[in-house]
Amino acid sequence: MASMATSSPISFAASFFKIKAFPLSPRFFPIRTLRCSVSSSSEPLEFDISFAPPKPKPASTRGGVSPQQLFIPWIVRGDDGTLKLQSQPPARLIHSLAIDATTQNPKKKEKSKKKQTQATSSSATASSSASASSPPPQSVPKLSKAARRFYNENFKEPPQRLSKVLAAAGVASRRTSEELIFDGKVTVNGILCNTPQTRVDPSRDIIYVNGNRIPKKLPPKVYFALNKPKGYICSSGEKEVKSVISLFDEYMASWDKRNPGTPKPRLFTVGRLDVATTGLIIVTNDGDFAQQLSHPSSSLPKEYITTVVGDIHKRHLMAISEGTIVEGVHCVPDLVELMPKQHDIPRARLRIVVHEGRNHEVRELVKNAGLVVHSLKRVRIGGFRLPSDLGLGKHAELKQSELKVLGWKR
């Protein structure tokens, strides 16, 4: 409580605030109660101005008259220029607020009205459908521009080279697809295309090869680990020798039952193993994946188990460790180790790890040391090892965790 006495409450308020009109509140005024008294000829008149609901007070003993209480007072300058206190806001302020409320943001009000009408119409249709005991139709949500942009940047594949699209569609290998394009057997949107580097989108562009249209939906990417048996080659050029892709004939025959309406993938091997070498080889239809794994910059270690004829001595191990020239490049193995003998395997075995992956590299290393290879088997690529329960000629689909172990980065 703070008490202040002046000659006039109006002059006191004018000297204290010095404004025309200002609504007071507890956050603007530092005190909660202000008592002003005015001395007149008859008896003083007191104003008890409170900024919060006052506590019950006893009646004043001065003249037996209770003080007048004004809650949240307004100090307004009248038409005559004098200031006065009143408990209600001025009429001019109320009138201006009403005008602002009617003229502010008319578009938002229109949108809110439209939403209300739509909500009422949808509720009406829902009630009518419920009365007819039939479920309401489900409307497809419309995605925003930001959502569509995020999908296109992160999930939708960008336009690709024409030769790559033809290879992914299963027409032929990428090299053969380029030959088809050069021969004038491919059209894009009704126009003959002779450039394999042309960027196309199979979901939008109309592509024909030899009069047959390429489907809009490309086959999904598949990845397999195959235990290659002896006598199979990794290419399909020679008809006299079986290809490792023929080991997937049963899988491809049941493709339509497992994936109805989806085109069949065109499988090929990642890298090669010669016809006499067995063991792990990756089979896929993803060209980018194959390029990354087989490129020399990946430097993926490849582990082989070599069975040799005769005994192995220290000089043989030293000669293999020093390396040899393969395809004009001096290749040095990462590891050479003599494996312990087993009762069921009478011949000596070597564990050799290389990262170059050149043609016949392990065989050349063993041959340069003066040894004869009896059998050769690849058991590991990168961090992925051939499963022990995967029989010869059998394949297993790779999981995402196994692809990461191989070093695949999408």
mmCIF file of C-alpha atoms in Angstrom:
data_model
loop_
_atom_site.group_PDB
_atom_site.id
_atom_site.type_symbol
_atom_site.label_atom_id
_atom_site.label_comp_id
_atom_site.label_asym_id
_atom_site.label_seq_id
_atom_site.Cartn_x
_atom_site.Cartn_y
_atom_site.Cartn_z
ATOM 1 C CA MET A 1 0.000 0.000 0.000
ATOM 2 C CA ALA A 2 1.317 3.437 -0.865
ATOM 3 C CA SER A 3 -0.549 6.662 -0.022
ATOM 4 C CA MET A 4 -0.006 9.952 -1.790
ATOM 5 C CA ALA A 5 -1.948 13.224 -1.319
ATOM 6 C CA THR A 6 -2.235 15.900 -3.938
ATOM 7 C CA SER A 7 -4.469 18.875 -4.610
ATOM 8 C CA SER A 8 -6.327 16.998 -7.379
ATOM 9 C CA PRO A 9 -6.358 13.341 -8.468
ATOM 10 C CA ILE A 10 -6.530 14.417 -12.109
ATOM 11 C CA SER A 11 -3.478 16.645 -11.889
ATOM 12 C CA PHE A 12 -1.605 13.898 -10.034
ATOM 13 C CA ALA A 13 -2.404 11.320 -12.743
ATOM 14 C CA ALA A 14 -1.449 13.786 -15.503
ATOM 15 C CA SER A 15 1.867 14.628 -13.906
ATOM 16 C CA PHE A 16 2.678 10.957 -13.245
ATOM 17 C CA PHE A 17 1.773 9.335 -16.612
ATOM 18 C CA LYS A 18 1.896 12.276 -19.089
ATOM 19 C CA ILE A 19 -0.150 10.408 -21.731
ATOM 20 C CA LYS A 20 -3.605 10.775 -23.175
ATOM 21 C CA ALA A 21 -4.909 7.256 -22.518
ATOM 22 C CA PHE A 22 -3.019 4.242 -21.171
ATOM 23 C CA PRO A 23 -4.534 1.008 -19.842
ATOM 24 C CA LEU A 24 -2.697 0.058 -16.668
ATOM 25 C CA SER A 25 -1.930 -3.487 -15.645
ATOM 26 C CA PRO A 26 0.270 -5.054 -12.907
ATOM 27 C CA ARG A 27 3.143 -5.643 -15.352
ATOM 28 C CA PHE A 28 3.283 -1.925 -16.290
ATOM 29 C CA PHE A 29 2.646 -0.392 -12.882
ATOM 30 C CA PRO A 30 5.084 -1.174 -10.055
ATOM 31 C CA ILE A 31 2.523 -0.920 -7.237
ATOM 32 C CA ARG A 32 -0.697 -2.806 -6.766
ATOM 33 C CA THR A 33 -2.795 -0.149 -4.975
ATOM 34 C CA LEU A 34 -2.787 3.645 -5.219
ATOM 35 C CA ARG A 35 -4.856 5.852 -2.893
ATOM 36 C CA CYS A 36 -5.426 9.486 -3.824
ATOM 37 C CA SER A 37 -7.321 12.034 -1.689
ATOM 38 C CA VAL A 38 -8.728 15.407 -2.658
ATOM 39 C CA SER A 39 -9.522 18.137 -0.136
ATOM 40 C CA SER A 40 -12.656 20.168 -0.860
ATOM 41 C CA SER A 41 -14.820 22.591 1.049
ATOM 42 C CA SER A 42 -17.171 19.922 2.295
ATOM 43 C CA GLU A 43 -15.154 16.710 2.777
ATOM 44 C CA PRO A 44 -12.307 14.921 0.970
ATOM 45 C CA LEU A 45 -13.057 12.386 -1.782
ATOM 46 C CA GLU A 46 -10.834 9.292 -1.928
ATOM 47 C CA PHE A 47 -10.071 7.023 -4.905
ATOM 48 C CA ASP A 48 -8.806 3.558 -4.020
ATOM 49 C CA ILE A 49 -7.310 2.319 -7.339
ATOM 50 C CA SER A 50 -6.515 -1.429 -7.272
ATOM 51 C CA PHE A 51 -4.750 -3.475 -10.001
ATOM 52 C CA ALA A 52 -5.920 -6.841 -8.685
ATOM 53 C CA PRO A 53 -9.097 -8.024 -6.988
ATOM 54 C CA PRO A 54 -8.870 -6.295 -3.579
ATOM 55 C CA LYS A 55 -9.050 -8.063 -0.287
ATOM 56 C CA PRO A 56 -12.144 -7.372 1.795
ATOM 57 C CA LYS A 57 -11.602 -4.143 3.729
ATOM 58 C CA PRO A 58 -13.627 -2.515 6.475
ATOM 59 C CA ALA A 59 -15.545 0.649 5.683
ATOM 60 C CA SER A 60 -13.674 3.869 6.218
ATOM 61 C CA THR A 61 -14.423 5.755 9.432
ATOM 62 C CA ARG A 62 -13.941 9.109 7.711
ATOM 63 C CA GLY A 63 -17.460 10.495 7.328
ATOM 64 C CA GLY A 64 -18.878 6.976 7.277
ATOM 65 C CA VAL A 65 -18.466 6.817 3.507
ATOM 66 C CA SER A 66 -16.732 3.806 1.884
ATOM 67 C CA PRO A 67 -14.030 4.718 -0.642
ATOM 68 C CA GLN A 68 -14.834 4.314 -4.324
ATOM 69 C CA GLN A 69 -12.916 1.408 -5.978
ATOM 70 C CA LEU A 70 -11.894 1.369 -9.658
ATOM 71 C CA PHE A 71 -10.446 -1.852 -11.127
ATOM 72 C CA ILE A 72 -7.904 -1.511 -13.985
ATOM 73 C CA PRO A 73 -8.469 2.236 -14.406
ATOM 74 C CA TRP A 74 -8.252 4.129 -17.672
ATOM 75 C CA ILE A 75 -6.854 7.652 -17.740
ATOM 76 C CA VAL A 76 -8.597 9.427 -20.621
ATOM 77 C CA ARG A 77 -8.377 12.988 -21.873
ATOM 78 C CA GLY A 78 -11.829 14.376 -22.395
ATOM 79 C CA ASP A 79 -13.129 16.704 -25.072
ATOM 80 C CA ASP A 80 -12.339 19.698 -22.865
ATOM 81 C CA GLY A 81 -8.678 18.652 -22.649
ATOM 82 C CA THR A 82 -8.703 17.548 -19.016
ATOM 83 C CA LEU A 83 -7.717 14.103 -17.785
ATOM 84 C CA LYS A 84 -10.116 11.903 -15.908
ATOM 85 C CA LEU A 85 -10.203 8.390 -14.431
ATOM 86 C CA GLN A 86 -12.764 5.810 -15.542
ATOM 87 C CA SER A 87 -13.204 2.073 -15.073
ATOM 88 C CA GLN A 88 -14.272 1.356 -18.691
ATOM 89 C CA PRO A 89 -12.095 1.784 -21.823
ATOM 90 C CA PRO A 90 -12.940 4.793 -23.994
ATOM 91 C CA ALA A 91 -15.579 4.405 -26.674
ATOM 92 C CA ARG A 92 -13.169 5.461 -29.412
ATOM 93 C CA LEU A 93 -10.827 2.558 -28.579
ATOM 94 C CA ILE A 94 -13.647 0.025 -28.605
ATOM 95 C CA HIS A 95 -14.862 1.388 -31.944
ATOM 96 C CA SER A 96 -11.370 1.192 -33.535
ATOM 97 C CA LEU A 97 -10.853 -2.362 -32.276
ATOM 98 C CA ALA A 98 -14.168 -3.387 -33.770
ATOM 99 C CA ILE A 99 -13.168 -1.904 -37.142
ATOM 100 C CA ASP A 100 -9.793 -3.699 -37.072
ATOM 101 C CA ALA A 101 -11.481 -7.011 -36.254
ATOM 102 C CA THR A 102 -13.725 -6.722 -39.298
ATOM 103 C CA THR A 103 -11.003 -5.631 -41.741
ATOM 104 C CA GLN A 104 -7.983 -7.671 -40.603
ATOM 105 C CA ASN A 105 -6.952 -10.797 -42.673
ATOM 106 C CA PRO A 106 -10.114 -11.365 -44.710
ATOM 107 C CA LYS A 107 -8.398 -14.206 -46.618
ATOM 108 C CA LYS A 108 -7.836 -16.214 -43.462
ATOM 109 C CA LYS A 109 -11.493 -15.865 -42.592
ATOM 110 C CA GLU A 110 -12.480 -17.063 -46.060
ATOM 111 C CA LYS A 111 -10.174 -20.079 -45.728
ATOM 112 C CA SER A 112 -11.570 -20.895 -42.306
ATOM 113 C CA LYS A 113 -15.093 -20.646 -43.713
ATOM 114 C CA LYS A 114 -14.164 -22.971 -46.574
ATOM 115 C CA LYS A 115 -12.649 -25.472 -44.148
ATOM 116 C CA GLN A 116 -15.782 -25.326 -42.037
ATOM 117 C CA THR A 117 -17.994 -25.934 -45.056
ATOM 118 C CA GLN A 118 -15.791 -28.818 -46.164
ATOM 119 C CA ALA A 119 -15.862 -30.293 -42.685
ATOM 120 C CA THR A 120 -19.627 -30.022 -42.536
ATOM 121 C CA SER A 121 -20.006 -31.571 -45.989
ATOM 122 C CA SER A 122 -17.640 -34.431 -45.117
ATOM 123 C CA SER A 123 -19.473 -35.045 -41.859
ATOM 124 C CA ALA A 124 -22.762 -35.038 -43.751
ATOM 125 C CA THR A 125 -21.470 -37.574 -46.275
ATOM 126 C CA ALA A 126 -20.024 -39.681 -43.480
ATOM 127 C CA SER A 127 -23.330 -39.690 -41.630
ATOM 128 C CA SER A 128 -25.245 -40.573 -44.786
ATOM 129 C CA SER A 129 -22.838 -43.394 -45.604
ATOM 130 C CA ALA A 130 -23.026 -44.657 -42.043
ATOM 131 C CA SER A 131 -26.788 -44.651 -42.240
ATOM 132 C CA ALA A 132 -26.534 -46.661 -45.451
ATOM 133 C CA SER A 133 -24.209 -49.146 -43.587
ATOM 134 C CA SER A 134 -21.419 -48.714 -46.148
ATOM 135 C CA PRO A 135 -17.849 -47.612 -45.304
ATOM 136 C CA PRO A 136 -16.858 -44.088 -46.417
ATOM 137 C CA PRO A 137 -14.474 -43.881 -49.377
ATOM 138 C CA GLN A 138 -10.842 -43.372 -48.403
ATOM 139 C CA SER A 139 -9.360 -40.282 -50.013
ATOM 140 C CA VAL A 140 -5.718 -40.398 -51.091
ATOM 141 C CA PRO A 141 -3.739 -37.793 -49.115
ATOM 142 C CA LYS A 142 -2.146 -35.108 -51.259
ATOM 143 C CA LEU A 143 1.539 -34.705 -50.518
ATOM 144 C CA SER A 144 3.083 -31.280 -50.193
ATOM 145 C CA LYS A 145 5.770 -29.928 -52.503
ATOM 146 C CA ALA A 146 8.410 -30.410 -49.808
ATOM 147 C CA ALA A 147 7.438 -34.063 -49.374
ATOM 148 C CA ARG A 148 7.539 -34.704 -53.129
ATOM 149 C CA ARG A 149 10.908 -32.954 -53.408
ATOM 150 C CA PHE A 150 12.320 -35.035 -50.546
ATOM 151 C CA TYR A 151 11.103 -38.244 -52.227
ATOM 152 C CA ASN A 152 12.587 -37.289 -55.597
ATOM 153 C CA GLU A 153 15.958 -36.364 -54.078
ATOM 154 C CA ASN A 154 16.330 -39.387 -51.783
ATOM 155 C CA PHE A 155 14.325 -42.267 -53.234
ATOM 156 C CA LYS A 156 13.472 -41.744 -56.855
ATOM 157 C CA GLU A 157 16.286 -42.674 -59.195
ATOM 158 C CA PRO A 158 17.469 -39.867 -61.497
ATOM 159 C CA PRO A 159 17.537 -40.297 -65.290
ATOM 160 C CA GLN A 160 20.152 -42.866 -66.355
ATOM 161 C CA ARG A 161 22.116 -43.657 -69.485
ATOM 162 C CA LEU A 162 20.169 -45.438 -72.159
ATOM 163 C CA SER A 163 22.590 -48.369 -72.356
ATOM 164 C CA LYS A 164 22.391 -48.829 -68.582
ATOM 165 C CA VAL A 165 18.589 -48.808 -68.645
ATOM 166 C CA LEU A 166 18.535 -51.450 -71.385
ATOM 167 C CA ALA A 167 20.934 -53.645 -69.425
ATOM 168 C CA ALA A 168 18.897 -53.226 -66.224
ATOM 169 C CA ALA A 169 15.714 -54.111 -68.127
ATOM 170 C CA GLY A 170 17.275 -57.430 -69.118
ATOM 171 C CA VAL A 171 17.649 -56.694 -72.828
ATOM 172 C CA ALA A 172 21.346 -57.580 -72.977
ATOM 173 C CA SER A 173 24.649 -56.709 -71.389
ATOM 174 C CA ARG A 174 25.709 -53.087 -71.362
ATOM 175 C CA ARG A 175 28.169 -53.617 -74.178
ATOM 176 C CA THR A 176 25.627 -55.471 -76.313
ATOM 177 C CA SER A 177 23.062 -52.752 -75.551
ATOM 178 C CA GLU A 178 25.469 -50.146 -76.884
ATOM 179 C CA GLU A 179 25.828 -52.164 -80.096
ATOM 180 C CA LEU A 180 22.035 -52.258 -80.456
ATOM 181 C CA ILE A 181 21.904 -48.492 -80.047
ATOM 182 C CA PHE A 182 24.644 -47.938 -82.627
ATOM 183 C CA ASP A 183 22.863 -50.260 -85.060
ATOM 184 C CA GLY A 184 19.743 -48.063 -84.939
ATOM 185 C CA LYS A 185 17.493 -50.595 -83.226
ATOM 186 C CA VAL A 186 16.473 -48.389 -80.288
ATOM 187 C CA THR A 187 13.940 -45.531 -80.300
ATOM 188 C CA VAL A 188 13.114 -43.112 -77.484
ATOM 189 C CA ASN A 189 9.712 -41.389 -77.607
ATOM 190 C CA GLY A 190 9.376 -42.327 -81.283
ATOM 191 C CA ILE A 191 12.781 -40.882 -82.257
ATOM 192 C CA LEU A 192 15.733 -43.027 -83.330
ATOM 193 C CA CYS A 193 18.541 -42.765 -80.784
ATOM 194 C CA ASN A 194 22.170 -43.569 -81.648
ATOM 195 C CA THR A 195 23.804 -42.275 -78.452
ATOM 196 C CA PRO A 196 24.212 -44.711 -75.524
ATOM 197 C CA GLN A 197 24.875 -41.775 -73.155
ATOM 198 C CA THR A 198 21.374 -40.340 -73.649
ATOM 199 C CA ARG A 199 19.661 -39.804 -70.295
ATOM 200 C CA VAL A 200 16.257 -41.443 -70.071
ATOM 201 C CA ASP A 201 13.638 -42.176 -67.438
ATOM 202 C CA PRO A 202 11.889 -45.491 -68.122
ATOM 203 C CA SER A 203 8.889 -44.430 -66.032
ATOM 204 C CA ARG A 204 8.216 -41.480 -68.387
ATOM 205 C CA ASP A 205 10.048 -42.138 -71.653
ATOM 206 C CA ILE A 206 8.753 -44.655 -74.205
ATOM 207 C CA ILE A 207 11.652 -46.923 -75.240
ATOM 208 C CA TYR A 208 11.490 -49.569 -77.952
ATOM 209 C CA VAL A 209 14.152 -52.177 -78.838
ATOM 210 C CA ASN A 210 13.602 -54.155 -82.036
ATOM 211 C CA GLY A 211 9.913 -53.235 -81.922
ATOM 212 C CA ASN A 212 9.439 -54.360 -78.325
ATOM 213 C CA ARG A 213 8.711 -51.799 -75.650
ATOM 214 C CA ILE A 214 10.803 -51.680 -72.483
ATOM 215 C CA PRO A 215 8.574 -51.920 -69.382
ATOM 216 C CA LYS A 216 8.218 -48.799 -67.280
ATOM 217 C CA LYS A 217 8.994 -50.691 -64.096
ATOM 218 C CA LEU A 218 12.563 -51.981 -63.947
ATOM 219 C CA PRO A 219 13.423 -55.238 -62.152
ATOM 220 C CA PRO A 220 14.420 -54.946 -58.480
ATOM 221 C CA LYS A 221 18.063 -55.224 -57.461
ATOM 222 C CA VAL A 222 19.055 -58.707 -56.297
ATOM 223 C CA TYR A 223 22.331 -59.953 -54.776
ATOM 224 C CA PHE A 224 23.484 -63.557 -54.386
ATOM 225 C CA ALA A 225 26.463 -65.457 -53.029
ATOM 226 C CA LEU A 226 27.175 -68.528 -55.188
ATOM 227 C CA ASN A 227 29.404 -71.501 -54.405
ATOM 228 C CA LYS A 228 30.765 -72.012 -57.904
ATOM 229 C CA PRO A 229 31.528 -75.607 -58.862
ATOM 230 C CA LYS A 230 34.329 -76.687 -61.144
ATOM 231 C CA GLY A 231 33.658 -76.705 -64.904
ATOM 232 C CA TYR A 232 31.513 -73.540 -65.048
ATOM 233 C CA ILE A 233 32.547 -70.235 -66.582
ATOM 234 C CA CYS A 234 31.516 -66.739 -65.520
ATOM 235 C CA SER A 235 30.554 -65.511 -69.009
ATOM 236 C CA SER A 236 27.880 -66.587 -71.453
ATOM 237 C CA GLY A 237 29.889 -66.289 -74.654
ATOM 238 C CA GLU A 238 30.849 -69.928 -75.140
ATOM 239 C CA LYS A 239 28.085 -72.435 -75.739
ATOM 240 C CA GLU A 240 30.261 -75.508 -75.191
ATOM 241 C CA VAL A 241 30.846 -74.741 -71.504
ATOM 242 C CA LYS A 242 28.127 -74.160 -68.933
ATOM 243 C CA SER A 243 27.768 -70.713 -67.407
ATOM 244 C CA VAL A 244 27.263 -70.087 -63.715
ATOM 245 C CA ILE A 245 24.090 -68.159 -64.629
ATOM 246 C CA SER A 246 22.531 -71.480 -65.658
ATOM 247 C CA LEU A 247 22.627 -72.452 -61.984
ATOM 248 C CA PHE A 248 19.837 -69.883 -61.476
ATOM 249 C CA ASP A 249 17.452 -71.417 -64.039
ATOM 250 C CA GLU A 250 15.168 -72.812 -61.355
ATOM 251 C CA TYR A 251 15.129 -69.503 -59.541
ATOM 252 C CA MET A 252 14.250 -67.593 -62.718
ATOM 253 C CA ALA A 253 11.560 -70.125 -63.662
ATOM 254 C CA SER A 254 9.691 -69.410 -60.417
ATOM 255 C CA TRP A 255 10.209 -65.642 -60.620
ATOM 256 C CA ASP A 256 6.731 -64.855 -61.973
ATOM 257 C CA LYS A 257 5.058 -66.792 -59.160
ATOM 258 C CA ARG A 258 7.035 -65.006 -56.463
ATOM 259 C CA ASN A 259 7.001 -61.566 -58.115
ATOM 260 C CA PRO A 260 3.897 -61.252 -60.307
ATOM 261 C CA GLY A 261 3.944 -58.315 -62.696
ATOM 262 C CA THR A 262 7.645 -57.571 -62.140
ATOM 263 C CA PRO A 263 10.194 -57.984 -64.969
ATOM 264 C CA LYS A 264 12.877 -60.620 -64.536
ATOM 265 C CA PRO A 265 16.375 -59.410 -63.647
ATOM 266 C CA ARG A 266 19.337 -60.085 -65.925
ATOM 267 C CA LEU A 267 21.977 -61.684 -63.719
ATOM 268 C CA PHE A 268 25.747 -61.501 -64.168
ATOM 269 C CA THR A 269 28.797 -62.175 -62.009
ATOM 270 C CA VAL A 270 30.899 -59.636 -60.141
ATOM 271 C CA GLY A 271 34.384 -60.397 -61.371
ATOM 272 C CA ARG A 272 35.387 -63.831 -62.638
ATOM 273 C CA LEU A 273 36.745 -67.162 -61.551
ATOM 274 C CA ASP A 274 38.386 -69.399 -64.116
ATOM 275 C CA VAL A 275 36.739 -72.650 -65.122
ATOM 276 C CA ALA A 276 38.858 -74.777 -62.753
ATOM 277 C CA THR A 277 38.480 -72.542 -59.679
ATOM 278 C CA THR A 278 35.653 -73.085 -57.201
ATOM 279 C CA GLY A 279 34.226 -71.124 -54.326
ATOM 280 C CA LEU A 280 32.651 -67.771 -53.616
ATOM 281 C CA ILE A 281 31.424 -65.495 -56.392
ATOM 282 C CA ILE A 282 28.846 -62.721 -56.244
ATOM 283 C CA VAL A 283 25.958 -62.672 -58.729
ATOM 284 C CA THR A 284 23.705 -59.643 -59.155
ATOM 285 C CA ASN A 285 21.913 -57.392 -61.639
ATOM 286 C CA ASP A 286 23.204 -54.132 -60.100
ATOM 287 C CA GLY A 287 25.860 -52.661 -62.374
ATOM 288 C CA ASP A 288 26.943 -49.973 -59.916
ATOM 289 C CA PHE A 289 27.428 -52.564 -57.207
ATOM 290 C CA ALA A 290 29.483 -54.771 -59.527
ATOM 291 C CA GLN A 291 31.585 -51.823 -60.657
ATOM 292 C CA GLN A 292 32.380 -50.774 -57.101
ATOM 293 C CA LEU A 293 33.380 -54.264 -55.940
ATOM 294 C CA SER A 294 35.463 -55.163 -58.978
ATOM 295 C CA HIS A 295 37.210 -51.807 -59.385
ATOM 296 C CA PRO A 296 40.906 -51.880 -58.321
ATOM 297 C CA SER A 297 40.401 -48.805 -56.122
ATOM 298 C CA SER A 298 38.188 -50.826 -53.760
ATOM 299 C CA SER A 299 41.210 -53.010 -52.799
ATOM 300 C CA LEU A 300 38.946 -55.689 -51.369
ATOM 301 C CA PRO A 301 40.971 -58.584 -49.943
ATOM 302 C CA LYS A 302 40.217 -61.983 -51.482
ATOM 303 C CA GLU A 303 41.190 -65.146 -49.657
ATOM 304 C CA TYR A 304 41.998 -68.401 -51.473
ATOM 305 C CA ILE A 305 42.749 -71.918 -50.236
ATOM 306 C CA THR A 306 45.269 -73.543 -52.574
ATOM 307 C CA THR A 307 46.003 -77.264 -52.566
ATOM 308 C CA VAL A 308 49.383 -78.012 -54.138
ATOM 309 C CA VAL A 309 51.185 -81.100 -55.367
ATOM 310 C CA GLY A 310 54.189 -82.151 -53.259
ATOM 311 C CA ASP A 311 55.637 -80.701 -50.105
ATOM 312 C CA ILE A 312 55.948 -77.040 -49.254
ATOM 313 C CA HIS A 313 59.175 -75.644 -47.826
ATOM 314 C CA LYS A 314 60.215 -72.284 -46.469
ATOM 315 C CA ARG A 315 61.751 -71.221 -49.757
ATOM 316 C CA HIS A 316 58.386 -71.705 -51.455
ATOM 317 C CA LEU A 317 56.713 -69.421 -48.951
ATOM 318 C CA MET A 318 59.439 -66.801 -49.409
ATOM 319 C CA ALA A 319 59.081 -66.917 -53.200
ATOM 320 C CA ILE A 320 55.309 -66.475 -53.034
ATOM 321 C CA SER A 321 55.652 -63.603 -50.561
ATOM 322 C CA GLU A 322 58.025 -61.744 -52.897
ATOM 323 C CA GLY A 323 55.343 -61.710 -55.602
ATOM 324 C CA THR A 324 55.509 -61.982 -59.376
ATOM 325 C CA ILE A 325 54.633 -60.135 -62.579
ATOM 326 C CA VAL A 326 50.986 -60.573 -63.657
ATOM 327 C CA GLU A 327 49.722 -58.704 -66.739
ATOM 328 C CA GLY A 328 52.724 -56.409 -66.623
ATOM 329 C CA VAL A 329 52.208 -55.466 -62.951
ATOM 330 C CA HIS A 330 54.232 -56.710 -60.006
ATOM 331 C CA CYS A 331 51.689 -58.312 -57.657
ATOM 332 C CA VAL A 332 52.544 -59.040 -54.019
ATOM 333 C CA PRO A 333 50.135 -61.048 -51.836
ATOM 334 C CA ASP A 334 48.872 -59.651 -48.547
ATOM 335 C CA LEU A 335 49.254 -62.959 -46.699
ATOM 336 C CA VAL A 336 50.819 -66.361 -47.318
ATOM 337 C CA GLU A 337 50.293 -69.069 -44.704
ATOM 338 C CA LEU A 338 50.889 -72.810 -44.599
ATOM 339 C CA MET A 339 47.777 -74.494 -43.239
ATOM 340 C CA PRO A 340 47.994 -77.504 -40.887
ATOM 341 C CA LYS A 341 47.440 -80.909 -42.424
ATOM 342 C CA GLN A 342 44.176 -82.766 -42.025
ATOM 343 C CA HIS A 343 43.535 -86.500 -42.014
ATOM 344 C CA ASP A 344 40.971 -86.378 -44.833
ATOM 345 C CA ILE A 345 43.139 -84.047 -46.971
ATOM 346 C CA PRO A 346 46.583 -85.582 -47.587
ATOM 347 C CA ARG A 347 47.910 -82.740 -49.766
ATOM 348 C CA ALA A 348 49.505 -79.542 -48.447
ATOM 349 C CA ARG A 349 47.418 -76.384 -48.443
ATOM 350 C CA LEU A 350 48.200 -72.681 -48.532
ATOM 351 C CA ARG A 351 46.110 -69.702 -47.478
ATOM 352 C CA ILE A 352 46.823 -66.793 -49.830
ATOM 353 C CA VAL A 353 45.192 -63.349 -49.555
ATOM 354 C CA VAL A 354 45.444 -60.877 -52.452
ATOM 355 C CA HIS A 355 43.761 -57.577 -53.239
ATOM 356 C CA GLU A 356 44.705 -56.966 -56.883
ATOM 357 C CA GLY A 357 42.306 -59.574 -58.265
ATOM 358 C CA ARG A 358 44.096 -59.912 -61.591
ATOM 359 C CA ASN A 359 43.530 -62.798 -63.957
ATOM 360 C CA HIS A 360 45.129 -66.058 -62.656
ATOM 361 C CA GLU A 361 47.014 -64.047 -60.011
ATOM 362 C CA VAL A 362 47.088 -66.783 -57.337
ATOM 363 C CA ARG A 363 47.984 -69.472 -59.831
ATOM 364 C CA GLU A 364 50.852 -67.342 -61.155
ATOM 365 C CA LEU A 365 52.153 -66.745 -57.621
ATOM 366 C CA VAL A 366 52.215 -70.473 -56.861
ATOM 367 C CA LYS A 367 53.672 -71.320 -60.248
ATOM 368 C CA ASN A 368 56.451 -68.733 -59.814
ATOM 369 C CA ALA A 369 57.463 -70.470 -56.548
ATOM 370 C CA GLY A 370 57.957 -73.789 -58.373
ATOM 371 C CA LEU A 371 54.762 -75.453 -57.141
ATOM 372 C CA VAL A 372 51.877 -77.068 -59.024
ATOM 373 C CA VAL A 373 48.292 -76.148 -58.140
ATOM 374 C CA HIS A 374 46.030 -79.131 -57.574
ATOM 375 C CA SER A 375 42.862 -77.177 -56.661
ATOM 376 C CA LEU A 376 41.973 -73.574 -55.935
ATOM 377 C CA LYS A 377 39.001 -72.270 -53.949
ATOM 378 C CA ARG A 378 37.997 -68.714 -53.017
ATOM 379 C CA VAL A 379 36.490 -68.521 -49.531
ATOM 380 C CA ARG A 380 36.275 -64.804 -48.741
ATOM 381 C CA ILE A 381 35.670 -61.414 -50.395
ATOM 382 C CA GLY A 382 36.185 -58.397 -48.174
ATOM 383 C CA GLY A 383 34.524 -59.169 -44.841
ATOM 384 C CA PHE A 384 32.091 -61.737 -46.266
ATOM 385 C CA ARG A 385 33.081 -65.399 -45.985
ATOM 386 C CA LEU A 386 31.550 -68.277 -47.955
ATOM 387 C CA PRO A 387 28.971 -69.990 -45.691
ATOM 388 C CA SER A 388 30.115 -73.440 -44.660
ATOM 389 C CA ASP A 389 26.650 -74.912 -45.243
ATOM 390 C CA LEU A 390 26.366 -73.592 -48.820
ATOM 391 C CA GLY A 391 26.879 -76.588 -51.116
ATOM 392 C CA LEU A 392 28.473 -76.573 -54.555
ATOM 393 C CA GLY A 393 26.219 -74.994 -57.158
ATOM 394 C CA LYS A 394 23.951 -73.480 -54.481
ATOM 395 C CA HIS A 395 23.291 -69.803 -53.913
ATOM 396 C CA ALA A 396 22.038 -67.648 -51.036
ATOM 397 C CA GLU A 397 20.548 -64.166 -51.212
ATOM 398 C CA LEU A 398 22.635 -61.538 -49.461
ATOM 399 C CA LYS A 399 21.210 -59.380 -46.684
ATOM 400 C CA GLN A 400 21.792 -55.670 -46.253
ATOM 401 C CA SER A 401 24.246 -56.283 -43.409
ATOM 402 C CA GLU A 402 26.244 -58.643 -45.642
ATOM 403 C CA LEU A 403 26.308 -56.071 -48.437
ATOM 404 C CA LYS A 404 27.757 -53.532 -46.014
ATOM 405 C CA VAL A 405 30.423 -56.050 -45.034
ATOM 406 C CA LEU A 406 31.331 -56.273 -48.717
ATOM 407 C CA GLY A 407 31.796 -52.506 -48.739
ATOM 408 C CA TRP A 408 28.706 -51.589 -50.737
ATOM 409 C CA LYS A 409 27.647 -47.940 -50.330
ATOM 410 C CA ARG A 410 24.497 -46.868 -52.135
#
